[in-house]
Each structure stands twice: as C-alpha cells, then as structure tokens.
mmCIF file of C-alpha atoms in Angstrom:
data_model
loop_
_atom_site.group_PDB
_atom_site.id
_atom_site.type_symbol
_atom_site.label_atom_id
_atom_site.label_comp_id
_atom_site.label_asym_id
_atom_site.label_seq_id
_atom_site.Cartn_x
_atom_site.Cartn_y
_atom_site.Cartn_z
ATOM 1 C CA MET A 1 -6.418 -15.489 11.441
ATOM 2 C CA PRO A 2 -3.858 -17.900 12.990
ATOM 3 C CA ALA A 3 -2.793 -17.506 16.605
ATOM 4 C CA ILE A 4 0.050 -15.073 17.168
ATOM 5 C CA THR A 5 2.943 -17.056 18.644
ATOM 6 C CA GLN A 6 5.996 -15.529 16.991
ATOM 7 C CA PRO A 7 8.358 -13.867 19.507
ATOM 8 C CA LEU A 8 8.684 -10.134 19.097
ATOM 9 C CA GLN A 9 11.175 -7.495 20.066
ATOM 10 C CA ASP A 10 9.883 -4.603 22.135
ATOM 11 C CA ARG A 11 11.194 -2.011 19.704
ATOM 12 C CA TYR A 12 11.890 -1.745 15.994
ATOM 13 C CA ASP A 13 13.324 0.955 13.810
ATOM 14 C CA VAL A 14 10.255 0.653 11.588
ATOM 15 C CA VAL A 15 6.871 -0.995 11.942
ATOM 16 C CA VAL A 16 5.127 -1.622 8.621
ATOM 17 C CA VAL A 17 1.367 -2.139 8.828
ATOM 18 C CA GLY A 18 0.338 -4.155 5.784
ATOM 19 C CA GLY A 19 2.085 -7.066 4.086
ATOM 20 C CA GLY A 20 1.214 -6.465 0.447
ATOM 21 C CA ALA A 21 3.499 -5.413 -2.390
ATOM 22 C CA ALA A 22 4.087 -1.941 -0.925
ATOM 23 C CA GLY A 23 4.744 -3.052 2.640
ATOM 24 C CA LEU A 24 7.031 -5.950 1.715
ATOM 25 C CA SER A 25 9.021 -3.867 -0.772
ATOM 26 C CA ALA A 26 9.586 -1.276 1.952
ATOM 27 C CA ALA A 27 10.648 -4.011 4.357
ATOM 28 C CA VAL A 28 13.224 -5.380 1.903
ATOM 29 C CA THR A 29 14.659 -1.902 1.317
ATOM 30 C CA LEU A 30 14.836 -1.109 5.033
ATOM 31 C CA SER A 31 16.267 -4.489 6.027
ATOM 32 C CA ARG A 32 18.962 -4.151 3.392
ATOM 33 C CA ALA A 33 19.743 -0.824 5.065
ATOM 34 C CA LEU A 34 20.340 -2.840 8.267
ATOM 35 C CA ARG A 35 17.195 -1.581 9.967
ATOM 36 C CA SER A 36 15.106 -3.663 12.354
ATOM 37 C CA VAL A 37 11.708 -4.077 10.694
ATOM 38 C CA LEU A 38 8.406 -5.595 11.759
ATOM 39 C CA VAL A 39 5.720 -6.184 9.116
ATOM 40 C CA VAL A 40 2.253 -6.788 10.543
ATOM 41 C CA ASP A 41 0.078 -8.504 7.943
ATOM 42 C CA ALA A 42 -3.659 -9.056 8.429
ATOM 43 C CA GLY A 43 -3.708 -11.408 5.435
ATOM 44 C CA ALA A 44 -6.468 -9.748 3.402
ATOM 45 C CA PRO A 45 -4.914 -8.587 0.109
ATOM 46 C CA ARG A 46 -7.207 -6.687 -2.221
ATOM 47 C CA ASN A 47 -6.317 -8.785 -5.256
ATOM 48 C CA ALA A 48 -6.688 -12.207 -3.608
ATOM 49 C CA PRO A 49 -9.691 -13.138 -5.846
ATOM 50 C CA ALA A 50 -7.697 -12.450 -9.026
ATOM 51 C CA GLN A 51 -6.230 -15.321 -11.012
ATOM 52 C CA GLY A 52 -2.951 -13.585 -11.707
ATOM 53 C CA VAL A 53 -0.886 -10.409 -11.430
ATOM 54 C CA HIS A 54 -0.428 -8.500 -14.672
ATOM 55 C CA GLY A 55 1.755 -5.590 -15.684
ATOM 56 C CA PHE A 56 4.487 -6.623 -13.222
ATOM 57 C CA LEU A 57 7.699 -7.117 -15.180
ATOM 58 C CA THR A 58 9.052 -10.713 -14.841
ATOM 59 C CA ARG A 59 6.029 -11.754 -12.741
ATOM 60 C CA GLU A 60 3.383 -11.761 -15.481
ATOM 61 C CA GLY A 61 0.453 -14.025 -14.584
ATOM 62 C CA MET A 62 1.853 -15.028 -11.189
ATOM 63 C CA HIS A 63 -0.865 -15.762 -8.632
ATOM 64 C CA PRO A 64 -1.202 -12.834 -6.190
ATOM 65 C CA LEU A 65 -0.744 -15.041 -3.120
ATOM 66 C CA ALA A 66 2.356 -16.654 -4.614
ATOM 67 C CA LEU A 67 3.811 -13.197 -5.251
ATOM 68 C CA LEU A 68 3.250 -12.218 -1.623
ATOM 69 C CA ALA A 69 4.737 -15.482 -0.359
ATOM 70 C CA ALA A 70 7.882 -14.792 -2.386
ATOM 71 C CA GLY A 71 7.941 -11.226 -1.047
ATOM 72 C CA ARG A 72 7.692 -12.392 2.545
ATOM 73 C CA ALA A 73 10.544 -14.843 2.008
ATOM 74 C CA GLU A 74 12.727 -12.079 0.564
ATOM 75 C CA ALA A 75 11.971 -9.696 3.425
ATOM 76 C CA GLU A 76 12.690 -12.381 6.017
ATOM 77 C CA SER A 77 15.923 -13.372 4.282
ATOM 78 C CA TYR A 78 17.262 -9.887 5.059
ATOM 79 C CA GLY A 79 16.119 -9.985 8.674
ATOM 80 C CA SER A 80 12.600 -8.526 8.641
ATOM 81 C CA THR A 81 10.033 -10.071 10.949
ATOM 82 C CA VAL A 82 6.719 -10.728 9.162
ATOM 83 C CA LEU A 83 3.896 -11.332 11.606
ATOM 84 C CA ALA A 84 0.425 -12.650 10.724
ATOM 85 C CA ALA A 85 -1.656 -10.384 12.942
ATOM 86 C CA GLU A 86 -3.982 -7.408 13.003
ATOM 87 C CA VAL A 87 -3.231 -3.960 14.366
ATOM 88 C CA SER A 88 -5.970 -2.701 16.671
ATOM 89 C CA GLN A 89 -4.633 0.785 17.390
ATOM 90 C CA LEU A 90 -1.794 3.187 16.645
ATOM 91 C CA ARG A 91 -0.744 5.949 19.006
ATOM 92 C CA ARG A 92 2.072 8.351 19.682
ATOM 93 C CA ASP A 93 4.756 7.308 22.154
ATOM 94 C CA THR A 94 7.737 9.111 23.618
ATOM 95 C CA GLU A 95 10.015 6.828 21.595
ATOM 96 C CA GLY A 96 8.015 7.014 18.368
ATOM 97 C CA PHE A 97 4.801 5.081 17.813
ATOM 98 C CA ALA A 98 3.055 2.382 19.813
ATOM 99 C CA VAL A 99 1.466 -0.347 17.710
ATOM 100 C CA GLU A 100 -1.151 -2.340 19.598
ATOM 101 C CA LEU A 101 -1.864 -5.818 18.236
ATOM 102 C CA SER A 102 -5.180 -7.604 18.369
ATOM 103 C CA ASP A 103 -3.848 -10.118 20.931
ATOM 104 C CA GLY A 104 -3.046 -7.327 23.403
ATOM 105 C CA ARG A 105 0.686 -7.046 22.803
ATOM 106 C CA THR A 106 2.283 -3.702 21.974
ATOM 107 C CA VAL A 107 5.457 -2.981 20.025
ATOM 108 C CA LEU A 108 7.203 0.332 19.469
ATOM 109 C CA GLY A 109 8.507 1.728 16.206
ATOM 110 C CA ARG A 110 10.673 4.776 15.678
ATOM 111 C CA ARG A 111 8.935 5.187 12.329
ATOM 112 C CA LEU A 112 5.618 3.927 10.996
ATOM 113 C CA LEU A 113 4.611 2.947 7.462
ATOM 114 C CA LEU A 114 0.978 2.299 6.605
ATOM 115 C CA ALA A 115 0.596 0.023 3.573
ATOM 116 C CA THR A 116 -2.854 -1.431 4.234
ATOM 117 C CA GLY A 117 -4.201 -0.919 0.711
ATOM 118 C CA LEU A 118 -7.866 -0.301 -0.024
ATOM 119 C CA SER A 119 -11.208 -2.058 -0.154
ATOM 120 C CA ASP A 120 -13.467 -2.132 -3.210
ATOM 121 C CA GLN A 121 -17.055 -1.157 -2.505
ATOM 122 C CA LEU A 122 -19.272 -3.021 -4.988
ATOM 123 C CA PRO A 123 -22.855 -2.145 -5.916
ATOM 124 C CA ASP A 124 -25.426 -4.250 -4.087
ATOM 125 C CA ILE A 125 -26.546 -6.357 -7.044
ATOM 126 C CA PRO A 126 -27.270 -10.085 -6.632
ATOM 127 C CA GLY A 127 -24.510 -12.237 -8.099
ATOM 128 C CA LEU A 128 -22.017 -9.408 -8.545
ATOM 129 C CA ARG A 129 -19.700 -10.135 -5.640
ATOM 130 C CA ASP A 130 -19.667 -13.864 -6.454
ATOM 131 C CA GLN A 131 -18.081 -13.043 -9.824
ATOM 132 C CA TRP A 132 -15.613 -10.439 -8.490
ATOM 133 C CA GLY A 133 -12.131 -11.283 -9.742
ATOM 134 C CA LYS A 134 -13.512 -13.861 -12.189
ATOM 135 C CA GLY A 135 -16.123 -12.738 -14.698
ATOM 136 C CA VAL A 136 -16.312 -9.284 -13.113
ATOM 137 C CA VAL A 137 -13.203 -7.143 -13.521
ATOM 138 C CA HIS A 138 -12.186 -3.580 -12.814
ATOM 139 C CA CYS A 139 -8.923 -2.492 -14.445
ATOM 140 C CA PRO A 140 -8.445 -2.806 -18.225
ATOM 141 C CA TYR A 141 -4.665 -2.790 -17.852
ATOM 142 C CA CYS A 142 -4.857 -5.643 -15.339
ATOM 143 C CA HIS A 143 -7.423 -7.802 -17.166
ATOM 144 C CA GLY A 144 -8.198 -6.313 -20.574
ATOM 145 C CA TYR A 145 -5.834 -8.591 -22.485
ATOM 146 C CA GLU A 146 -7.370 -11.707 -20.948
ATOM 147 C CA ILE A 147 -10.885 -10.726 -22.098
ATOM 148 C CA ARG A 148 -9.890 -9.239 -25.465
ATOM 149 C CA GLY A 149 -12.386 -9.749 -28.246
ATOM 150 C CA ARG A 150 -15.174 -10.912 -25.927
ATOM 151 C CA ARG A 151 -18.643 -9.541 -25.256
ATOM 152 C CA ILE A 152 -17.914 -7.064 -22.484
ATOM 153 C CA GLY A 153 -20.439 -5.137 -20.448
ATOM 154 C CA VAL A 154 -19.650 -2.030 -18.429
ATOM 155 C CA LEU A 155 -21.802 -1.494 -15.352
ATOM 156 C CA GLY A 156 -22.664 2.131 -14.736
ATOM 157 C CA THR A 157 -21.635 3.164 -11.221
ATOM 158 C CA GLY A 158 -20.788 6.849 -11.656
ATOM 159 C CA PRO A 159 -19.235 9.491 -13.933
ATOM 160 C CA LEU A 160 -16.087 7.418 -14.478
ATOM 161 C CA SER A 161 -18.093 4.627 -16.130
ATOM 162 C CA MET A 162 -18.054 6.564 -19.400
ATOM 163 C CA HIS A 163 -14.264 6.630 -19.329
ATOM 164 C CA GLN A 164 -14.210 2.938 -18.474
ATOM 165 C CA ALA A 165 -16.440 2.029 -21.434
ATOM 166 C CA LEU A 166 -14.205 3.929 -23.847
ATOM 167 C CA LEU A 167 -11.105 2.299 -22.388
ATOM 168 C CA PHE A 168 -12.400 -1.269 -22.687
ATOM 169 C CA ARG A 169 -13.332 -0.513 -26.292
ATOM 170 C CA GLN A 170 -9.592 -0.808 -26.967
ATOM 171 C CA TRP A 171 -9.764 -4.531 -26.168
ATOM 172 C CA SER A 172 -13.057 -5.425 -27.844
ATOM 173 C CA GLU A 173 -15.443 -4.149 -30.502
ATOM 174 C CA ASP A 174 -18.381 -5.641 -28.576
ATOM 175 C CA ILE A 175 -18.968 -3.241 -25.667
ATOM 176 C CA THR A 176 -22.291 -2.519 -23.947
ATOM 177 C CA LEU A 177 -22.670 0.230 -21.360
ATOM 178 C CA PHE A 178 -25.432 -0.430 -18.817
ATOM 179 C CA LEU A 179 -26.510 2.929 -17.428
ATOM 180 C CA ASN A 180 -27.973 1.209 -14.351
ATOM 181 C CA ASP A 181 -30.117 4.257 -13.470
ATOM 182 C CA THR A 182 -26.854 5.901 -12.398
ATOM 183 C CA VAL A 183 -25.054 7.266 -15.449
ATOM 184 C CA LYS A 184 -26.556 10.099 -17.521
ATOM 185 C CA PRO A 185 -24.405 10.785 -20.588
ATOM 186 C CA THR A 186 -24.188 14.337 -21.902
ATOM 187 C CA ASP A 187 -24.856 15.092 -25.579
ATOM 188 C CA GLU A 188 -21.122 15.057 -26.228
ATOM 189 C CA GLU A 189 -20.758 11.688 -24.470
ATOM 190 C CA TRP A 190 -23.613 10.201 -26.507
ATOM 191 C CA ASP A 191 -21.730 11.252 -29.639
ATOM 192 C CA ARG A 192 -18.534 9.626 -28.396
ATOM 193 C CA LEU A 193 -20.309 6.378 -27.528
ATOM 194 C CA ALA A 194 -21.937 6.287 -30.957
ATOM 195 C CA ALA A 195 -18.662 7.051 -32.714
ATOM 196 C CA ARG A 196 -17.077 4.043 -31.019
ATOM 197 C CA SER A 197 -20.097 1.755 -31.671
ATOM 198 C CA ILE A 198 -20.712 1.213 -27.957
ATOM 199 C CA ARG A 199 -24.231 0.006 -27.269
ATOM 200 C CA VAL A 200 -26.145 1.587 -24.369
ATOM 201 C CA VAL A 201 -28.839 -0.076 -22.260
ATOM 202 C CA ASP A 202 -31.067 2.001 -19.995
ATOM 203 C CA GLY A 203 -32.549 0.762 -16.704
ATOM 204 C CA ALA A 204 -31.245 -0.764 -13.490
ATOM 205 C CA VAL A 205 -29.297 -4.029 -13.577
ATOM 206 C CA SER A 206 -31.222 -6.427 -11.332
ATOM 207 C CA SER A 207 -28.757 -9.328 -11.316
ATOM 208 C CA VAL A 208 -25.418 -10.576 -12.537
ATOM 209 C CA ASP A 209 -25.984 -14.052 -13.911
ATOM 210 C CA ALA A 210 -23.772 -17.132 -13.983
ATOM 211 C CA THR A 211 -23.967 -20.848 -14.710
ATOM 212 C CA ASP A 212 -21.691 -23.278 -12.860
ATOM 213 C CA GLY A 213 -19.691 -20.332 -11.592
ATOM 214 C CA VAL A 214 -19.127 -18.846 -15.046
ATOM 215 C CA LEU A 215 -20.525 -15.399 -15.905
ATOM 216 C CA THR A 216 -23.253 -15.509 -18.539
ATOM 217 C CA GLY A 217 -24.597 -11.963 -18.506
ATOM 218 C CA VAL A 218 -26.826 -9.511 -16.661
ATOM 219 C CA THR A 219 -30.558 -8.953 -16.330
ATOM 220 C CA VAL A 220 -32.247 -5.565 -16.825
ATOM 221 C CA ALA A 221 -36.017 -5.206 -16.339
ATOM 222 C CA GLY A 222 -36.504 -8.922 -16.898
ATOM 223 C CA ARG A 223 -34.435 -8.999 -20.081
ATOM 224 C CA SER A 224 -31.207 -11.007 -20.207
ATOM 225 C CA PHE A 225 -28.079 -9.729 -21.944
ATOM 226 C CA ASP A 226 -25.396 -12.258 -22.830
ATOM 227 C CA LEU A 227 -21.916 -11.271 -21.724
ATOM 228 C CA GLN A 228 -18.547 -12.930 -21.308
ATOM 229 C CA ALA A 229 -17.134 -10.292 -18.965
ATOM 230 C CA LEU A 230 -18.438 -7.371 -16.937
ATOM 231 C CA ALA A 231 -16.365 -4.324 -15.995
ATOM 232 C CA VAL A 232 -17.305 -2.488 -12.814
ATOM 233 C CA GLY A 233 -15.882 0.745 -11.508
ATOM 234 C CA THR A 234 -15.833 0.271 -7.737
ATOM 235 C CA ARG A 235 -15.739 2.927 -5.057
ATOM 236 C CA MET A 236 -12.285 2.538 -3.545
ATOM 237 C CA GLU A 237 -11.888 3.178 0.173
ATOM 238 C CA SER A 238 -8.416 3.529 1.647
ATOM 239 C CA ARG A 239 -7.851 1.308 4.670
ATOM 240 C CA GLY A 240 -6.378 4.265 6.482
ATOM 241 C CA GLY A 241 -8.653 4.440 9.502
ATOM 242 C CA LEU A 242 -5.831 3.334 11.817
ATOM 243 C CA LEU A 243 -4.140 6.688 11.254
ATOM 244 C CA GLU A 244 -7.052 8.771 12.538
ATOM 245 C CA PRO A 245 -5.854 8.798 16.192
ATOM 246 C CA LEU A 246 -2.609 10.297 14.887
ATOM 247 C CA GLY A 247 -4.498 13.110 13.156
ATOM 248 C CA ILE A 248 -4.400 11.752 9.590
ATOM 249 C CA ILE A 249 -7.853 11.517 8.031
ATOM 250 C CA ALA A 250 -8.699 9.995 4.638
ATOM 251 C CA GLN A 251 -10.043 12.475 2.085
ATOM 252 C CA ASP A 252 -12.329 12.306 -0.926
ATOM 253 C CA HIS A 253 -10.338 11.838 -4.118
ATOM 254 C CA PRO A 254 -10.768 14.711 -6.620
ATOM 255 C CA SER A 255 -11.783 12.222 -9.320
ATOM 256 C CA GLY A 256 -14.658 10.897 -7.235
ATOM 257 C CA MET A 257 -13.283 7.358 -7.287
ATOM 258 C CA GLY A 258 -13.159 7.064 -3.486
ATOM 259 C CA ARG A 259 -11.215 8.119 -0.388
ATOM 260 C CA PHE A 260 -7.453 8.149 0.058
ATOM 261 C CA VAL A 261 -4.749 9.158 2.527
ATOM 262 C CA GLU A 262 -2.900 12.157 1.161
ATOM 263 C CA ALA A 263 0.842 11.638 0.928
ATOM 264 C CA GLY A 264 3.737 13.860 -0.005
ATOM 265 C CA PRO A 265 6.953 12.985 -1.808
ATOM 266 C CA ARG A 266 8.106 9.398 -1.171
ATOM 267 C CA GLY A 267 5.202 8.648 1.135
ATOM 268 C CA SER A 268 5.603 11.318 3.787
ATOM 269 C CA THR A 269 2.499 12.561 5.604
ATOM 270 C CA ALA A 270 1.556 15.629 7.616
ATOM 271 C CA VAL A 271 2.652 13.792 10.783
ATOM 272 C CA PRO A 272 6.448 13.509 11.087
ATOM 273 C CA GLY A 273 7.566 9.906 11.249
ATOM 274 C CA VAL A 274 4.428 8.503 9.620
ATOM 275 C CA TYR A 275 4.582 7.318 6.023
ATOM 276 C CA VAL A 276 2.102 5.712 3.636
ATOM 277 C CA ALA A 277 2.559 3.725 0.416
ATOM 278 C CA GLY A 278 0.534 1.756 -2.126
ATOM 279 C CA ASN A 279 -3.229 1.806 -2.604
ATOM 280 C CA ALA A 280 -3.862 3.428 0.782
ATOM 281 C CA SER A 281 -2.655 6.684 -0.760
ATOM 282 C CA ASN A 282 -2.680 5.927 -4.494
ATOM 283 C CA LEU A 283 -6.063 4.448 -5.405
ATOM 284 C CA ALA A 284 -5.090 3.775 -9.014
ATOM 285 C CA ALA A 285 -1.756 2.063 -8.304
ATOM 286 C CA GLN A 286 -1.260 -1.345 -9.880
ATOM 287 C CA VAL A 287 0.812 -3.934 -8.028
ATOM 288 C CA ILE A 288 4.100 -2.906 -9.606
ATOM 289 C CA VAL A 289 3.446 0.757 -8.771
ATOM 290 C CA ALA A 290 2.567 -0.109 -5.169
ATOM 291 C CA ALA A 291 5.814 -2.071 -4.892
ATOM 292 C CA ALA A 292 7.794 0.875 -6.274
ATOM 293 C CA GLU A 293 6.124 3.252 -3.829
ATOM 294 C CA GLY A 294 7.060 0.915 -0.980
ATOM 295 C CA THR A 295 10.680 0.928 -2.096
ATOM 296 C CA MET A 296 10.732 4.728 -2.266
ATOM 297 C CA ALA A 297 9.057 5.060 1.129
ATOM 298 C CA GLY A 298 11.566 2.632 2.626
ATOM 299 C CA ALA A 299 14.458 4.711 1.327
ATOM 300 C CA ALA A 300 12.846 7.905 2.634
ATOM 301 C CA ILE A 301 12.334 6.381 6.076
ATOM 302 C CA ASN A 302 15.932 5.218 6.254
ATOM 303 C CA ALA A 303 17.159 8.694 5.257
ATOM 304 C CA ASP A 304 14.902 10.179 7.944
ATOM 305 C CA LEU A 305 16.405 7.868 10.557
ATOM 306 C CA VAL A 306 19.939 8.696 9.405
ATOM 307 C CA GLU A 307 19.189 12.406 9.869
ATOM 308 C CA GLU A 308 17.883 11.741 13.369
ATOM 309 C CA GLU A 309 20.898 9.646 14.321
ATOM 310 C CA THR A 310 23.271 12.248 12.929
ATOM 311 C CA ALA A 311 21.533 14.917 15.013
ATOM 312 C CA TRP A 312 21.942 12.706 18.087
ATOM 313 C CA ALA A 313 25.662 12.352 17.345
ATOM 314 C CA VAL A 314 26.080 16.105 16.932
ATOM 315 C CA GLU A 315 24.261 16.772 20.192
ATOM 316 C CA GLY A 316 26.401 14.179 21.915
ATOM 317 C CA HIS A 317 29.605 15.970 20.846
ATOM 318 C CA SER A 318 28.992 18.640 23.493
ATOM 319 C CA GLY A 319 27.000 16.421 25.842
ATOM 320 C CA PRO A 320 27.946 13.870 28.497
ATOM 321 C CA PHE A 321 29.547 11.516 25.949
ATOM 322 C CA SER A 322 31.727 14.014 24.067
ATOM 323 C CA ALA A 323 35.322 13.263 23.119
ATOM 324 C CA SER A 324 36.660 15.677 25.739
ATOM 325 C CA SER A 325 34.619 14.151 28.551
ATOM 326 C CA GLU A 326 35.745 10.659 27.562
ATOM 327 C CA ALA A 327 39.373 11.820 27.672
ATOM 328 C CA GLU A 328 38.916 13.235 31.153
ATOM 329 C CA VAL A 329 37.382 9.971 32.388
ATOM 330 C CA SER A 330 40.307 8.061 30.871
ATOM 331 C CA VAL A 331 42.799 10.257 32.687
ATOM 332 C CA ARG A 332 41.039 9.788 36.025
ATOM 333 C CA VAL A 333 40.968 6.012 35.655
ATOM 334 C CA LEU A 334 44.325 5.261 33.999
ATOM 335 C CA GLY A 335 46.390 8.309 34.761
ATOM 336 C CA THR A 336 49.219 8.786 32.312
ATOM 337 C CA ARG A 337 49.357 5.164 31.121
ATOM 338 C CA ARG A 338 46.215 4.852 29.025
ATOM 339 C CA HIS A 339 47.979 2.854 26.274
ATOM 340 C CA GLY A 340 50.676 1.222 28.378
ATOM 341 C CA LEU A 341 53.004 4.182 27.892
ATOM 342 C CA ASP A 342 53.496 7.397 29.776
ATOM 343 C CA ASP A 343 52.180 9.805 27.120
ATOM 344 C CA GLY A 344 51.890 12.857 29.328
ATOM 345 C CA ALA A 345 48.136 12.952 28.967
ATOM 346 C CA GLY A 346 47.776 13.370 32.733
ATOM 347 C CA THR A 347 49.099 16.911 32.593
ATOM 348 C CA GLU A 348 46.772 19.843 32.143
ATOM 349 C CA GLU A 349 48.226 20.424 28.691
ATOM 350 C CA GLY A 350 47.804 16.753 27.821
ATOM 351 C CA VAL A 351 44.156 16.842 28.813
ATOM 352 C CA ARG A 352 43.597 19.899 26.614
ATOM 353 C CA ARG A 353 45.210 18.076 23.677
ATOM 354 C CA ALA A 354 43.089 14.992 24.272
ATOM 355 C CA GLY A 355 39.925 17.124 24.288
#
C-alpha cells in the first residue's frame, strides 16, 4: 500500500469505502450531483487475478485493473477524491460518520457507502489457489465461453456444486464432478447427472496439478484426471466487518453460499445514513450488476441528502435565519433606504409587509 500523501478535506457529503465497480459508479453519480465525495480504496479487488471482465456491455474482455483505472479517472474528472488507503474503523459522529484511516487521519461523511466487495474462501487443496483466476474458475457466465468445449472438472464444495455441474454442462459435453468427500447426490440428482452424461468421481481431491503454470488436472487417491479447466464454488464472505461497530452484522445467505450484508431498496441498511452496494450485499453480482447497484445507491444517497437539506430549509423558515428576521435586521441597519430609495419599510406596516 503506497504512503498516503493526498490532501484531504475534513468533511465530505459522502465517504465511499471501496473503489471497485460499485464504489466508483456511486462516486460518479454523486459527483455529477455536485456532491463532495471521497472514495477510499484499499486496492484489493476480488477479480484482480482474472484475465478479463465479461458480461459488461462495451467492456467485454477488458482487464479488471484497466476497468478500475478508467473508473477512477471518470470519478476524479467530476470532482471525486479517490484515495489509496485503508479504513481502520467507522463510527457514528454528531455530523454523520467518522472514517478513521490506517495512517491515523479521520474524515467525516454525512453519508456512508460500503462497497468493499467480498473475499472468496477456497478449499485448502495444494495447487488450487495458484490456479485461481487462470485454470480454476467460478462463474460460468464470467468464464464459461472461454473454456467452452474443454475438459472441465467441477470440484465438490457443497450442495451448490450439483447446480454448478449442470450449469457448466451448457458449455461443454465433457464434465466431471469430483465429489471430494463433500457432495452426496440424492437419487434424483444421480438421475439428472446421468441424463446429462456428467461423470462422477468419488473420493477427496488431494491436489490441483499444473505444468509451467498451466492447469493439467487433479489427483484423487493417487489417480490423475486430465482437465483443461476446474470450476470451484467458493464460500463468499462479505467484507462488511467495518460496519459492525455501527450495528450492522453480516448474515448467512439463505442459499448457503456465504455471508452478506443485508440491504434494502437501492442499498439502504437498517442504520439511517449507511448504504451498501455490490458484492458486499449481493454475493452473486457480476461486475456490471455491482456497477448498476453503485449507481442506484448513489442516486438514493443524493435524494436522502436533498430531503435532509430541505428539512433544514423548512426549519430555518421559522428559525433565526427566516425571511422576517432578515427583514428586521435590514431595517435596523439601513433604515428606510435598503435599496437606495425610501420605500417605507422602516414603518411598522412596512416591516410586516417585508416579513
């Protein structure tokens, strides 16, 4: 992580924690709404190992880091500040939310958006992590086309592995499901696997094998199985721990795929002023979906701020800065010649008209 030297304001309308597709899309939306925005980016995108982004209209195959670089440039062009830093703590403040940075500095935000994404928890199998994002893939819609027609293995990691095997069958006729001492198909599932000509191998996978960095297969009980790609259903963990001091705790997803931060419409949470977007709340979101959620959350945050500012204006109408009080001050200072003419405003009736 580079040293943090960029000058900061003390306060922002919105602090966005996370500089991925969701966070940057929110920043663009908010900056175009003339809001002051700080994006704090720890620089650890989930899809960094991938060779390209897929399913993102007009950005097909673009390297993930190049996409983020373009996103940062767009956000900054509208006035957002994008800071390479880590957030160490979030807490409530009388003016909104205090965001403590890892270098000891603290900034304040009237609103807070968490867009920190998720982390993929991989099985502890030798060689597996080395191939993550290369020979080992996760999402068929992200990578299925690139491995179409190849010998594809599916590593059993839980109940969703059955669904994953049937999905990847769409891209290849050569699918092998490795139960990995984890998956136990029901009678109905055995029938479905057989109907789709999906081979099944029992026993634990002891290694994921590669030669010169290229996946060659897996080993089960000393026997090697040749593969050209391996699909793995990871356990996805929302990076939402920063919200715990604010009373927002990640929950187990009903599907069993991992833990997520529950969000309402357009990213709202149970804590007023705190929003979430992207994989932190939507474990299955692809990059384009995360970007869309960031845009929607940005619009919701701006609308929230507009409501607050309108309430302030309404309260001010009868408060110390109301129109009537301003007229009285004007009379005291300028008398009857507020505009260079004697308009009679200094009389009691004139003051009533001015109020």
